[in-house]
Short mmCIF file of C-alpha atoms in Angstrom, two decimals:
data_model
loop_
_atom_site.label_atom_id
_atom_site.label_comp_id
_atom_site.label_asym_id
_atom_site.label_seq_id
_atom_site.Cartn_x
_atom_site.Cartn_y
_atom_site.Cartn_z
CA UNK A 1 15.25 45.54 -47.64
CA UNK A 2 14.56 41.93 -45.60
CA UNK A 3 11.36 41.36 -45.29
CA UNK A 4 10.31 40.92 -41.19
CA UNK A 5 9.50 37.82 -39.99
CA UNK A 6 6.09 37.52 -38.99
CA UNK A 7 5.34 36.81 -35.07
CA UNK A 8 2.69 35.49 -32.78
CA UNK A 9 1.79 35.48 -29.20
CA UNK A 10 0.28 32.72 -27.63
CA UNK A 11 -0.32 31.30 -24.13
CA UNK A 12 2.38 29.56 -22.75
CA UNK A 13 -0.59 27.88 -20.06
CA UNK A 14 -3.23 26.45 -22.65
CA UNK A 15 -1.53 27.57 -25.99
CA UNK A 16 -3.96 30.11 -27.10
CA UNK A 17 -2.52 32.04 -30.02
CA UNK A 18 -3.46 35.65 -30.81
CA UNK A 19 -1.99 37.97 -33.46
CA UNK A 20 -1.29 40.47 -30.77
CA UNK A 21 -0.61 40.80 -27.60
CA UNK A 22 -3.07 40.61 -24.59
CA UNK A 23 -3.12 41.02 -21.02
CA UNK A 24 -5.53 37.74 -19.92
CA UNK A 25 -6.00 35.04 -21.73
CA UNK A 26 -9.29 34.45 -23.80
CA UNK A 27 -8.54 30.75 -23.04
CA UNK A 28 -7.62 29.98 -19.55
CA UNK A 29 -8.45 33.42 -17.93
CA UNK A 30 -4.99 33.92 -16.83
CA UNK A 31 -2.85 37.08 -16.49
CA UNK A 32 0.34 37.84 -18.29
CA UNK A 33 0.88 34.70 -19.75
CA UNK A 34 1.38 35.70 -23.59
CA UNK A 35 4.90 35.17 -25.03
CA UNK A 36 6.29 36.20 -28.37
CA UNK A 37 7.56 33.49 -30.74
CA UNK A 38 7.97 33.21 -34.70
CA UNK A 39 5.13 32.33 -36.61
CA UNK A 40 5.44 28.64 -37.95
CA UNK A 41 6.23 28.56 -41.69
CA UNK A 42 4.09 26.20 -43.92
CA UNK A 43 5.45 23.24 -43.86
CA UNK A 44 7.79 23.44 -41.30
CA UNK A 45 7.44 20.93 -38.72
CA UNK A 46 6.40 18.19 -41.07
CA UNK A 47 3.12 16.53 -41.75
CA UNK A 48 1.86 13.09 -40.57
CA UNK A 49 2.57 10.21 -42.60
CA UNK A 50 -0.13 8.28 -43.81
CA UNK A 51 0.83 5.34 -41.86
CA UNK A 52 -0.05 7.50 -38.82
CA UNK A 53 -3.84 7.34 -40.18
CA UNK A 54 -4.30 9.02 -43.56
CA UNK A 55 -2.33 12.13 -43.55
CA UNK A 56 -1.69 14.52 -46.87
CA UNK A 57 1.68 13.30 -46.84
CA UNK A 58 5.00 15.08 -46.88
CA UNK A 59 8.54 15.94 -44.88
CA UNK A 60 8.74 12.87 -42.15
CA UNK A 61 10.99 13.57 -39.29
CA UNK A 62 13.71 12.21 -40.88
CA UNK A 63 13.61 14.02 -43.94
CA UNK A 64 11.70 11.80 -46.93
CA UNK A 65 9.19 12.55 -48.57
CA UNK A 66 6.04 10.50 -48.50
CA UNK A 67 3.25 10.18 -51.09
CA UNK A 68 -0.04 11.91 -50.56
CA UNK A 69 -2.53 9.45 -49.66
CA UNK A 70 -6.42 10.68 -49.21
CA UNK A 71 -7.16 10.78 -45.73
CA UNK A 72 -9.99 8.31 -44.98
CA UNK A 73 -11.64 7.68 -41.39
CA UNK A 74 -12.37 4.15 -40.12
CA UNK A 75 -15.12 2.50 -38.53
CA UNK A 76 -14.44 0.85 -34.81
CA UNK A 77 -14.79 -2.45 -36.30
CA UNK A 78 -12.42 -1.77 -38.99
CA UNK A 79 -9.20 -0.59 -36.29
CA UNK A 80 -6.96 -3.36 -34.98
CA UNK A 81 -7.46 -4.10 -31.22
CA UNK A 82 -4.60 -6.42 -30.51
CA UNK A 83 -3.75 -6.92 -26.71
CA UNK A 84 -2.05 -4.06 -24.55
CA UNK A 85 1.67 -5.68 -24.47
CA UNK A 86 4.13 -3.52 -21.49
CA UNK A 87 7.36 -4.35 -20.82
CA UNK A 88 8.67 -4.15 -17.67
CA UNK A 89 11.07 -1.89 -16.24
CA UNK A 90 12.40 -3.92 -13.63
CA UNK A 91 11.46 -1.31 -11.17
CA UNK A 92 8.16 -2.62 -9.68
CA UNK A 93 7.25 0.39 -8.38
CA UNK A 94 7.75 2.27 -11.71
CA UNK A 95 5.49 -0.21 -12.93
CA UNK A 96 3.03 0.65 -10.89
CA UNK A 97 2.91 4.14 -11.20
CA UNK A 98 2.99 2.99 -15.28
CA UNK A 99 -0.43 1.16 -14.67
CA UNK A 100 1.79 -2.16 -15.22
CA UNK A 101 5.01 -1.71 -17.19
CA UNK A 102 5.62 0.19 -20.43
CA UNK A 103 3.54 0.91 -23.45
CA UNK A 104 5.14 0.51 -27.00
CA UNK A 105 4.94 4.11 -28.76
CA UNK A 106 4.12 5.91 -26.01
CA UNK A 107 5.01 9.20 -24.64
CA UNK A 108 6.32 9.62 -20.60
CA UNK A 109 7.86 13.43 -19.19
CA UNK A 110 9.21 13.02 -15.79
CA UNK A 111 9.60 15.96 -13.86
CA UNK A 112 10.84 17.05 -11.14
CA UNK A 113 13.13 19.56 -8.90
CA UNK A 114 17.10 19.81 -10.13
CA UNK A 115 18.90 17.11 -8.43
CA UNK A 116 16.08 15.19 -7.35
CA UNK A 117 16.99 11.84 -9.49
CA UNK A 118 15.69 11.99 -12.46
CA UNK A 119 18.51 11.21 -14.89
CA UNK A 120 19.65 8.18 -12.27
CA UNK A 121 15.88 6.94 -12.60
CA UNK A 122 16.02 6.57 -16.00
CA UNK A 123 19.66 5.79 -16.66
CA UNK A 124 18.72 2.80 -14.41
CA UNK A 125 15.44 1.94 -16.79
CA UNK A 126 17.83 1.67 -20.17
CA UNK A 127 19.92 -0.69 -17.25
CA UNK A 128 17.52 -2.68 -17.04
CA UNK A 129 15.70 -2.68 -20.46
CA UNK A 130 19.23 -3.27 -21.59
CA UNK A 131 20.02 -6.25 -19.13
CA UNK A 132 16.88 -7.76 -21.21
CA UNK A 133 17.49 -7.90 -24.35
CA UNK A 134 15.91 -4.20 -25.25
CA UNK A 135 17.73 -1.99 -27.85
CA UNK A 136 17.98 1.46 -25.77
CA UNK A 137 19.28 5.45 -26.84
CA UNK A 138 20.24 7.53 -23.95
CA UNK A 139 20.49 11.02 -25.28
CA UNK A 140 21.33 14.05 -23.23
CA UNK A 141 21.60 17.20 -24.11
CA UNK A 142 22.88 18.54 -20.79
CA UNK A 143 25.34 15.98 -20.29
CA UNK A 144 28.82 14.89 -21.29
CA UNK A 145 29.45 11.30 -22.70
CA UNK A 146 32.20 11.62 -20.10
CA UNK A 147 29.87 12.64 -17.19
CA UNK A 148 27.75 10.01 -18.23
CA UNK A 149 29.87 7.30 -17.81
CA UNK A 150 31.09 8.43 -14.36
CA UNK A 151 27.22 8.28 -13.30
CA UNK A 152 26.83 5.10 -14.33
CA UNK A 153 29.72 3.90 -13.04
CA UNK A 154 27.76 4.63 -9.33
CA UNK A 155 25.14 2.71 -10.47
CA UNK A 156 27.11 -0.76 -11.17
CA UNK A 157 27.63 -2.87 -14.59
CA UNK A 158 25.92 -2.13 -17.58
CA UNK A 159 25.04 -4.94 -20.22
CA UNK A 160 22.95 -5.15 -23.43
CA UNK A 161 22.63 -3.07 -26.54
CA UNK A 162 22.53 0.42 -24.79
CA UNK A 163 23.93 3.48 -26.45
CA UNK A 164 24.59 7.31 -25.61
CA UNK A 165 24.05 10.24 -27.99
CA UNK A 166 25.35 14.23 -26.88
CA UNK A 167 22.89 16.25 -29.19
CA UNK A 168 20.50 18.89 -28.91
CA UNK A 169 19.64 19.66 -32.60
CA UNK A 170 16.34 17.66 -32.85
CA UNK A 171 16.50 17.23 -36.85
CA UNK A 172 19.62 14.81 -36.20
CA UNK A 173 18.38 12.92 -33.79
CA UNK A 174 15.21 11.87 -35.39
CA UNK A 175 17.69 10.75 -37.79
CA UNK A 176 20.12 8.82 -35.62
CA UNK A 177 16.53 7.61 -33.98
CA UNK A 178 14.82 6.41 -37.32
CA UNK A 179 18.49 4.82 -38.45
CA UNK A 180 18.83 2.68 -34.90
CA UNK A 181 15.27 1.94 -34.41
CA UNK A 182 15.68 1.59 -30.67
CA UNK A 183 12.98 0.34 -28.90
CA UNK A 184 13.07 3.02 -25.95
CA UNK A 185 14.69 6.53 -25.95
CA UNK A 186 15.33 9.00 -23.21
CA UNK A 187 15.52 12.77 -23.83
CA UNK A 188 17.54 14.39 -21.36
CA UNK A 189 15.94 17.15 -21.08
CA UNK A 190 13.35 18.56 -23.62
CA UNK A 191 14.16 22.41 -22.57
CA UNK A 192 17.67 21.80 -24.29
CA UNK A 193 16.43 20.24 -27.75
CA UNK A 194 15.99 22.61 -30.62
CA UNK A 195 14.57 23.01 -34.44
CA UNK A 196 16.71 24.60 -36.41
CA UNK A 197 13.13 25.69 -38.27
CA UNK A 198 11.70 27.07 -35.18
CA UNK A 199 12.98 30.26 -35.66
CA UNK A 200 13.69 30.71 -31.87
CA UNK A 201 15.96 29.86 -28.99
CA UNK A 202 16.27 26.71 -27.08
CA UNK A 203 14.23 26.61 -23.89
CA UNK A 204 11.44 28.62 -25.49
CA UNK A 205 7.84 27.88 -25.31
CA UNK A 206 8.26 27.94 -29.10
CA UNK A 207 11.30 25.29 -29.44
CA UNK A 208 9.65 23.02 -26.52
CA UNK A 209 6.00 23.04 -27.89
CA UNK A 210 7.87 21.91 -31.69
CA UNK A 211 10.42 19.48 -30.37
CA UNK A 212 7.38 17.42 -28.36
CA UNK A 213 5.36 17.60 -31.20
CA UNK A 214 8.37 16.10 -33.56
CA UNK A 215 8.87 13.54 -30.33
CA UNK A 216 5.31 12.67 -30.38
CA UNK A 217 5.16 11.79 -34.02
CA UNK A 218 8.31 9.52 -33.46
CA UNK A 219 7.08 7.77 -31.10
CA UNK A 220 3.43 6.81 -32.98
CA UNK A 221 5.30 6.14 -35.80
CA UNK A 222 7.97 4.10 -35.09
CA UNK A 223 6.18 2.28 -32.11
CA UNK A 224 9.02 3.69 -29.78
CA UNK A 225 8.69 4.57 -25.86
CA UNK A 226 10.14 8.03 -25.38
CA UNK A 227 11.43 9.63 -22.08
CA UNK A 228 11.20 13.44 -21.79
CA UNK A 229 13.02 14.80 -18.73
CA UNK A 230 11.04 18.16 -17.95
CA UNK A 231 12.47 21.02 -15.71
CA UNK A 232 9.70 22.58 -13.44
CA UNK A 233 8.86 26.42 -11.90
CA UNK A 234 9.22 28.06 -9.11
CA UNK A 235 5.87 26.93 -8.60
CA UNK A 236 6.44 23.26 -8.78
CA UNK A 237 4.41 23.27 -11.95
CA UNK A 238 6.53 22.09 -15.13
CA UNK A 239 8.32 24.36 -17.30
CA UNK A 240 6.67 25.26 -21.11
CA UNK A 241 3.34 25.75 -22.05
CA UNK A 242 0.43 24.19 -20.64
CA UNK A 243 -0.05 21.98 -23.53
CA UNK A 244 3.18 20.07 -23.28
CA UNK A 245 1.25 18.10 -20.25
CA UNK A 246 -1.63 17.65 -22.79
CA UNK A 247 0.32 16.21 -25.91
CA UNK A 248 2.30 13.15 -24.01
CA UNK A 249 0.97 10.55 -22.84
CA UNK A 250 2.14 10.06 -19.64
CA UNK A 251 2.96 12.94 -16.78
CA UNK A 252 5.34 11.61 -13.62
CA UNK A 253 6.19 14.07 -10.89
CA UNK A 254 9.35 13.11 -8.96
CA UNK A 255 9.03 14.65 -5.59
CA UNK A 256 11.09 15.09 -2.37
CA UNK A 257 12.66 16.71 -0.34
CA UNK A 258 17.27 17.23 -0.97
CA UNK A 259 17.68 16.38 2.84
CA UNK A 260 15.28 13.44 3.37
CA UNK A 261 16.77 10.17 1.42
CA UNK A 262 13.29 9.18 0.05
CA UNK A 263 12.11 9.91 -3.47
CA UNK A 264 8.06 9.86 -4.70
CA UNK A 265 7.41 9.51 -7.80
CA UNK A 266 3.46 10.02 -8.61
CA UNK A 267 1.56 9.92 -11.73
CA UNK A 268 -0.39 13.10 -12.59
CA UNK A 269 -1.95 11.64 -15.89
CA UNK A 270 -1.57 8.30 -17.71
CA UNK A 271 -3.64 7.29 -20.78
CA UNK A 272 -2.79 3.76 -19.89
CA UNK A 273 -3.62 3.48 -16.37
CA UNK A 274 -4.55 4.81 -13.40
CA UNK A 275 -3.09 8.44 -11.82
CA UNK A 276 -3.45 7.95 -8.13
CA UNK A 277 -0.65 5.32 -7.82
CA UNK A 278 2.62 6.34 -5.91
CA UNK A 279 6.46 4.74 -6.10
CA UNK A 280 8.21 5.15 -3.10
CA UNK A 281 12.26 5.17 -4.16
CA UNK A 282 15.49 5.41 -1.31
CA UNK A 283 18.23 7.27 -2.73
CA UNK A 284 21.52 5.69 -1.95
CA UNK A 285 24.92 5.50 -2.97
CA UNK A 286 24.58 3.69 -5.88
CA UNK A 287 21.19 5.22 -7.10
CA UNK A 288 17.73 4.73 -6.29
CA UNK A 289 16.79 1.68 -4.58
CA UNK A 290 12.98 0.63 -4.62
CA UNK A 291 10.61 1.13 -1.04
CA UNK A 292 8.71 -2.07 -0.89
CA UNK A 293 6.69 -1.18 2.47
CA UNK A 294 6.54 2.32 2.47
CA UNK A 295 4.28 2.22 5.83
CA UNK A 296 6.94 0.46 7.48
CA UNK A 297 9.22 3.07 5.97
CA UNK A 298 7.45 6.12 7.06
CA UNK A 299 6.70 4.69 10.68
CA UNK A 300 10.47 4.54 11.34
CA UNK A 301 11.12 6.54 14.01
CA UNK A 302 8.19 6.86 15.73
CA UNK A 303 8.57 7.72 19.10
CA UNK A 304 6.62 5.77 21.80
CA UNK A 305 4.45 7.28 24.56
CA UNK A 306 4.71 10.54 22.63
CA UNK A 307 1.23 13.20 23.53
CA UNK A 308 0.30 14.32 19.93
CA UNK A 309 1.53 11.60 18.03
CA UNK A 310 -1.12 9.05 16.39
CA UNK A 311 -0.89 6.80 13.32
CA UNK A 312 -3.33 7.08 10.17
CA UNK A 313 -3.53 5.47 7.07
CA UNK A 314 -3.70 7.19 3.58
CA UNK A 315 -4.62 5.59 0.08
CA UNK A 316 -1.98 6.05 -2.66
CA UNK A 317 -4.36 4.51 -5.50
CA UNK A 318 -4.66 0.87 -4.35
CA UNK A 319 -1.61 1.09 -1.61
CA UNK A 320 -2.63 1.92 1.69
CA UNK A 321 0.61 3.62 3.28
CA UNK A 322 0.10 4.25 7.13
CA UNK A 323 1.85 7.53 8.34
CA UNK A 324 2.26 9.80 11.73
CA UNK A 325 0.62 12.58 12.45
CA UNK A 326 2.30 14.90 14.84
CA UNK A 327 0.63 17.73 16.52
CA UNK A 328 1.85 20.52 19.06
CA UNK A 329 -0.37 22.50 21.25
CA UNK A 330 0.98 25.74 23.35
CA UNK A 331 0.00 28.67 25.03
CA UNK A 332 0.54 31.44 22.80
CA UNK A 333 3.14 34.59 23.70
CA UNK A 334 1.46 36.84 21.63
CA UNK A 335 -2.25 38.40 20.94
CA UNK A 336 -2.80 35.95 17.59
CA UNK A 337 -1.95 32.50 17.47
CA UNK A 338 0.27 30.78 15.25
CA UNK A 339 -1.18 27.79 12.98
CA UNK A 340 1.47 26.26 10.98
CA UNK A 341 1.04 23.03 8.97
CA UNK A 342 3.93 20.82 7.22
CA UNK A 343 2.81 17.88 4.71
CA UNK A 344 -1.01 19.06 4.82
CA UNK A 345 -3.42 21.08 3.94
CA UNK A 346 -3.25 24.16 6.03
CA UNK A 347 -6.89 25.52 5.57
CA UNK A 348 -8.11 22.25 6.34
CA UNK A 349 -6.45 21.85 9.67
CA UNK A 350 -8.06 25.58 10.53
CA UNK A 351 -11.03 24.47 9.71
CA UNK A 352 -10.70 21.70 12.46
CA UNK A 353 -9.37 23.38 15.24
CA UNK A 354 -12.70 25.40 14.07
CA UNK A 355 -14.98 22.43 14.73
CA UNK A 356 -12.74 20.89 17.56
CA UNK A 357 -13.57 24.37 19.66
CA UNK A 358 -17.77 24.29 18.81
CA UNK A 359 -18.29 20.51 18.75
CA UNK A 360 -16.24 19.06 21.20
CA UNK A 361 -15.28 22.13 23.72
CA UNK A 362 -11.84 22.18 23.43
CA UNK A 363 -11.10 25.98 23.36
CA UNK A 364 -7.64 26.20 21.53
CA UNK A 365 -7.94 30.22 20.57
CA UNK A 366 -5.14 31.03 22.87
CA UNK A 367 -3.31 28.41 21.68
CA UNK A 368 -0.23 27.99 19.03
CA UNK A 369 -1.15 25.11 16.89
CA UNK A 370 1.69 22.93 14.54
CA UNK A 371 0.53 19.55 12.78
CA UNK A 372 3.37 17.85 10.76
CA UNK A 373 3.20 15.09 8.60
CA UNK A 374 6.35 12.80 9.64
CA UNK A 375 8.18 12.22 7.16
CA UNK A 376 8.43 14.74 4.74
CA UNK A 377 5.47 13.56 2.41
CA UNK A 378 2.64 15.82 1.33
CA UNK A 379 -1.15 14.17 1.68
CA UNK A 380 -4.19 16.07 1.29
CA UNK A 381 -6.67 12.77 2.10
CA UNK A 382 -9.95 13.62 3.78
CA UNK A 383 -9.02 10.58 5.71
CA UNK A 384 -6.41 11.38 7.62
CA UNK A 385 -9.48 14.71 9.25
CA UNK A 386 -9.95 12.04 12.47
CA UNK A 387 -6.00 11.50 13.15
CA UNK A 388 -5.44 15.31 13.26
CA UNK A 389 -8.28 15.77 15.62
CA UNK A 390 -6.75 12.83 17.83
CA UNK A 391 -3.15 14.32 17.53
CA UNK A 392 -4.48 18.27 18.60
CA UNK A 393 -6.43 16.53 21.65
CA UNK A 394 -3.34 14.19 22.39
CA UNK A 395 -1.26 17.07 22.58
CA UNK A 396 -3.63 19.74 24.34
CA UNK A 397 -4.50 17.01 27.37
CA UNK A 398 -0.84 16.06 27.40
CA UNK A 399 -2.26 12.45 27.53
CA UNK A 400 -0.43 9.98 24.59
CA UNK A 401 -2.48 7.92 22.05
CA UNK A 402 -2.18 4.16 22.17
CA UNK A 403 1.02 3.71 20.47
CA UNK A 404 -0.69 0.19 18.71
CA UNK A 405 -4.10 1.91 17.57
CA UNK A 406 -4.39 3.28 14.14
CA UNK A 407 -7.22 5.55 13.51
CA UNK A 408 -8.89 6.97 9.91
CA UNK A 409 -11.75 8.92 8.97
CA UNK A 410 -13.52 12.27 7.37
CA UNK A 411 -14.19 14.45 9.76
CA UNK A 412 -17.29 17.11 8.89
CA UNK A 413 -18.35 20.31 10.02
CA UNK A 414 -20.91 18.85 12.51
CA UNK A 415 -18.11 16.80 14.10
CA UNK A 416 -19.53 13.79 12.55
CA UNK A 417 -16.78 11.24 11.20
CA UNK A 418 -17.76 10.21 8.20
CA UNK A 419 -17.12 7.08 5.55
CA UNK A 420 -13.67 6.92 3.26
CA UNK A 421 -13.08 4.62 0.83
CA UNK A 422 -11.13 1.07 0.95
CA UNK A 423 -11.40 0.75 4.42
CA UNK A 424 -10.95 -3.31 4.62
CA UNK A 425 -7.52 -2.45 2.92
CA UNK A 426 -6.44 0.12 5.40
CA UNK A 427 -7.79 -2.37 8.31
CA UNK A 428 -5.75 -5.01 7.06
CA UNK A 429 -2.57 -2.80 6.23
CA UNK A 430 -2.58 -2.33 10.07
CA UNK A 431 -3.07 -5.51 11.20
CA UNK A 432 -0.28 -6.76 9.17
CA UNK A 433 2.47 -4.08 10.98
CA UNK A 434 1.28 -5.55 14.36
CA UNK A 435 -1.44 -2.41 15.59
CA UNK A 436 -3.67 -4.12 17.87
CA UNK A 437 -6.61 -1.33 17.76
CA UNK A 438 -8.02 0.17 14.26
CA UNK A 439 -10.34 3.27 15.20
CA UNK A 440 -12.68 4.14 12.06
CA UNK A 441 -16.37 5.50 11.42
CA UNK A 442 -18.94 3.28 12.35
CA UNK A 443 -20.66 3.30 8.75
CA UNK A 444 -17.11 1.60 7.67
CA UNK A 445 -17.29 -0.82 10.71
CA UNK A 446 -20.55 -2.06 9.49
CA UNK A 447 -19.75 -2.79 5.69
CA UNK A 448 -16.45 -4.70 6.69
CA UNK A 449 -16.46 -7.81 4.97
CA UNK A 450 -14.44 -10.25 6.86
CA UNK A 451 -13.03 -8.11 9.90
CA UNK A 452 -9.24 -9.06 10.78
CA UNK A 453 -9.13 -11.49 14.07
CA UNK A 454 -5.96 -10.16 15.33
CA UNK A 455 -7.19 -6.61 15.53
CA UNK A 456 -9.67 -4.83 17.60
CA UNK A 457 -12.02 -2.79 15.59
CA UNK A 458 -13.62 0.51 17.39
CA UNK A 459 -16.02 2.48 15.55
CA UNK A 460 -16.84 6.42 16.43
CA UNK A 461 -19.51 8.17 15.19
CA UNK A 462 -18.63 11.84 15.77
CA UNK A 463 -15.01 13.26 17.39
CA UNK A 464 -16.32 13.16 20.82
CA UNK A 465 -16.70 9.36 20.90
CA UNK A 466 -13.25 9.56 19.17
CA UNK A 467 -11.53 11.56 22.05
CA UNK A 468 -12.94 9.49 24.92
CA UNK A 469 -10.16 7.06 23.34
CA UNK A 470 -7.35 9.30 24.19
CA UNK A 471 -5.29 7.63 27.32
CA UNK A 472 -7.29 4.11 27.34
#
């Protein structure tokens, strides 16, 4: 009789493994998050060489054998520190989300919604990296070399040493990988690429978990830049355990909406740079085209003269990117009033109708209340507190904010408005669109370096000073 093959349950969150199943996680404190998935056989998935830092040795990814070496650790002075080289993906804002261009032996997942533009982002990377000289593998595992093809032939010509591979089994294409010695890969996607050893189906917390390890240790190795394509939830959250997100390198959301025509793609984590920098993208006919003024962008539109309409300015990392703020005030028909918000924090703008009501004495608990970020894009900034409060009093006085005034600033519980950060770059993002007034808090006024000329600078100390601007 065959002898059962042993299993394990782990967290598919924070990859806690158990012998048996259990309700919460010891880990991460979550609920009914355990899966089932074959136990990993000794030996399996390969051990690190000893080029990867003193390993024992054994199967690489391609399928050598490797002498055991004794593993010995290093002093600081003893490891190489040559200079940080990137390469540039002749996308500027993909470089700056990348904290400057691309790292050599790195690891990068994008994720993002189906259809969003994730395989046209990075068919047009290997494009470019092509166009320059780069050696590039495109391999897909959910794709036809035929549909392929007809993709790229939407995106224009294609030049270079750039090559296309239709194959999930992972054990080949660390082969075809270590044989070609590319110098960046894309994985399209990492839910389709399987281990034959694995013991379990493709997709599985089991298979994904493996196939990013194997990934990993090609890319340290071989001093390659990978691509993963990741699939997310229902939640927005991506799809696999927890500690897929902790093993790469580099974690890019691609966000939007199907219906607007603007794509952002933000970093979530980068071991090479910073994770509050944004890319604004345009998707077109013939792919993605690159937002170089995303304020200008997002203020398309705006309608002049409009009660409950106000400009703010939010910080993306190092870009300001100024955006409207739309509010609508009405009776209400019924006994509780509606608060809806779209593109914010909805607790937060409760919480200042809350302080609008006992600081400033406008009473809006018979009223229906809807803020919406223009736009489409989602900002939870504490800076944008003072333009909500000018939108909601815009709207409920039925009196229209200066269409050329641009306000920012925290707004606390005492109705004071309080400091944000890089206001001289906000101040001077304005005055560069043409807005002739910049409200902020005073403490921001008074630490301005060199104050713009061409821009009137008002300072408010709490949001009664700030609604006495309404209708100048």
């Amino acid at each position: 009789m065959a002898k059962a093959k042993a299993t394990i349950f782990f967290c598919k969150e924070c990859g806690y493994e158990s012998a048996k199943w259990m309700g919460q996680c010891p880990g991460c404190h979550e609920w009914n998050t355990f899966v089932e998935a074959p136990s990993q056989k000794a030996g399996a998935s390969g051990s690190r060489s000893g080029s990867a830092g003193g390993g024992l040795g054994g199967r690489t990814a391609a399928g050598r054998f490797l002498a055991v070496t004794e593993a010995r650790p290093k002093k600081l002075s003893e490891i190489e520190a040559a200079g940080e080289v990137r390469t540039s993906t002749g996308m500027e804002e993909l470089d700056r989300v990348l904290g400057g261009g691309l790292v050599s032996g790195s690891l990068v997942l994008v994720g993002g919604d189906p259809g969003i533009g994730k395989s046209t982002l990075l068919l047009q990377v290997c494009r470019n990296l092509a166009g320059e000289g780069h050696r590039v593998l495109y391999i897909s595992g959910e794709e036809s070399l035929r549909q392929i093809r007809l993709r790229a032939d939407r995106l224009g010509e294609f030049l270079g040493e750039l090559s296309f591979l239709c194959e999930t089994n992972l054990d080949l294409i660390s082969e075809v990988i270590v044989r070609e010695k590319p110098e960046a890969v894309v994985i399209d996607s990492i839910q389709t690429m399987y281990r034959e050893d694995a013991g379990s189906a493709p997709g599985s917390v089991g298979q994904v978990r493996e196939s990013t390890q194997t990934l990993l240790r090609l890319a340290k190795e071989n001093n390659i830049t990978i691509f993963l394509v990741g699939h997310v939830t229902k939640e927005g959250t991506m799809a696999g355990p927890r500690m897929l997100e902790h093993m790469v390198d580099t974690v890019l959301y691609f966000e939007g909406e199907r219906n607007v025509p603007y794509r952002i793609l933000r970093g979530v984590k980068n071991r090479f740079g910073s994770t509050n920098e944004i890319g604004v993208f345009e998707m077109c006919g013939n792919g993605l085209s690159e937002v170089a003024n995303p304020s200008e962008y997002m203020l398309s539109g705006k309608p002049e003269g409009a009660c409950g309409s106000v400009t703010a300015c939010s910080m993306e990392g190092t870009r300001p990117v100024l955006l409207e703020i739309q509010a609508l005030v009405c009776r209400t028909n019924f006994g509780m009033p509606r608060r809806t918000a779209a593109g914010t924090d909805y607790n937060r703008v409760n919480l200042l109708v809350a302080v609008m009501e006992k600081r400033a004495g406008i009473h809006l608990s018979d009223c229906d209340v809807y803020v919406n970020i223009a736009g489409g894009i989602r900002v939870n900034e504490p800076s944008l507190d003072l333009g909500i409060v000018m939108a909601l009093a815009s709207s409920h006085r039925d009196v229209p904010v200066d269409d050329k005034m641009m306000v920012f600033g925290e707004v606390g519980l005492s109705g004071e408005v309080r400091a944000v950060s890089m206001a001289e770059k906000r101040v001077q993002e304005a005055a560069k669109l043409g807005f002739t007034t910049c409200v902020l808090p005073c403490v921001c006024l008074s630490r301005l370096s060199i104050p713009p000329r061409d821009i009137k600078l008002i300072g408010v100390r709490n949001v009664r000073e700030a609604m006495e601007l309404i209708g100048r």
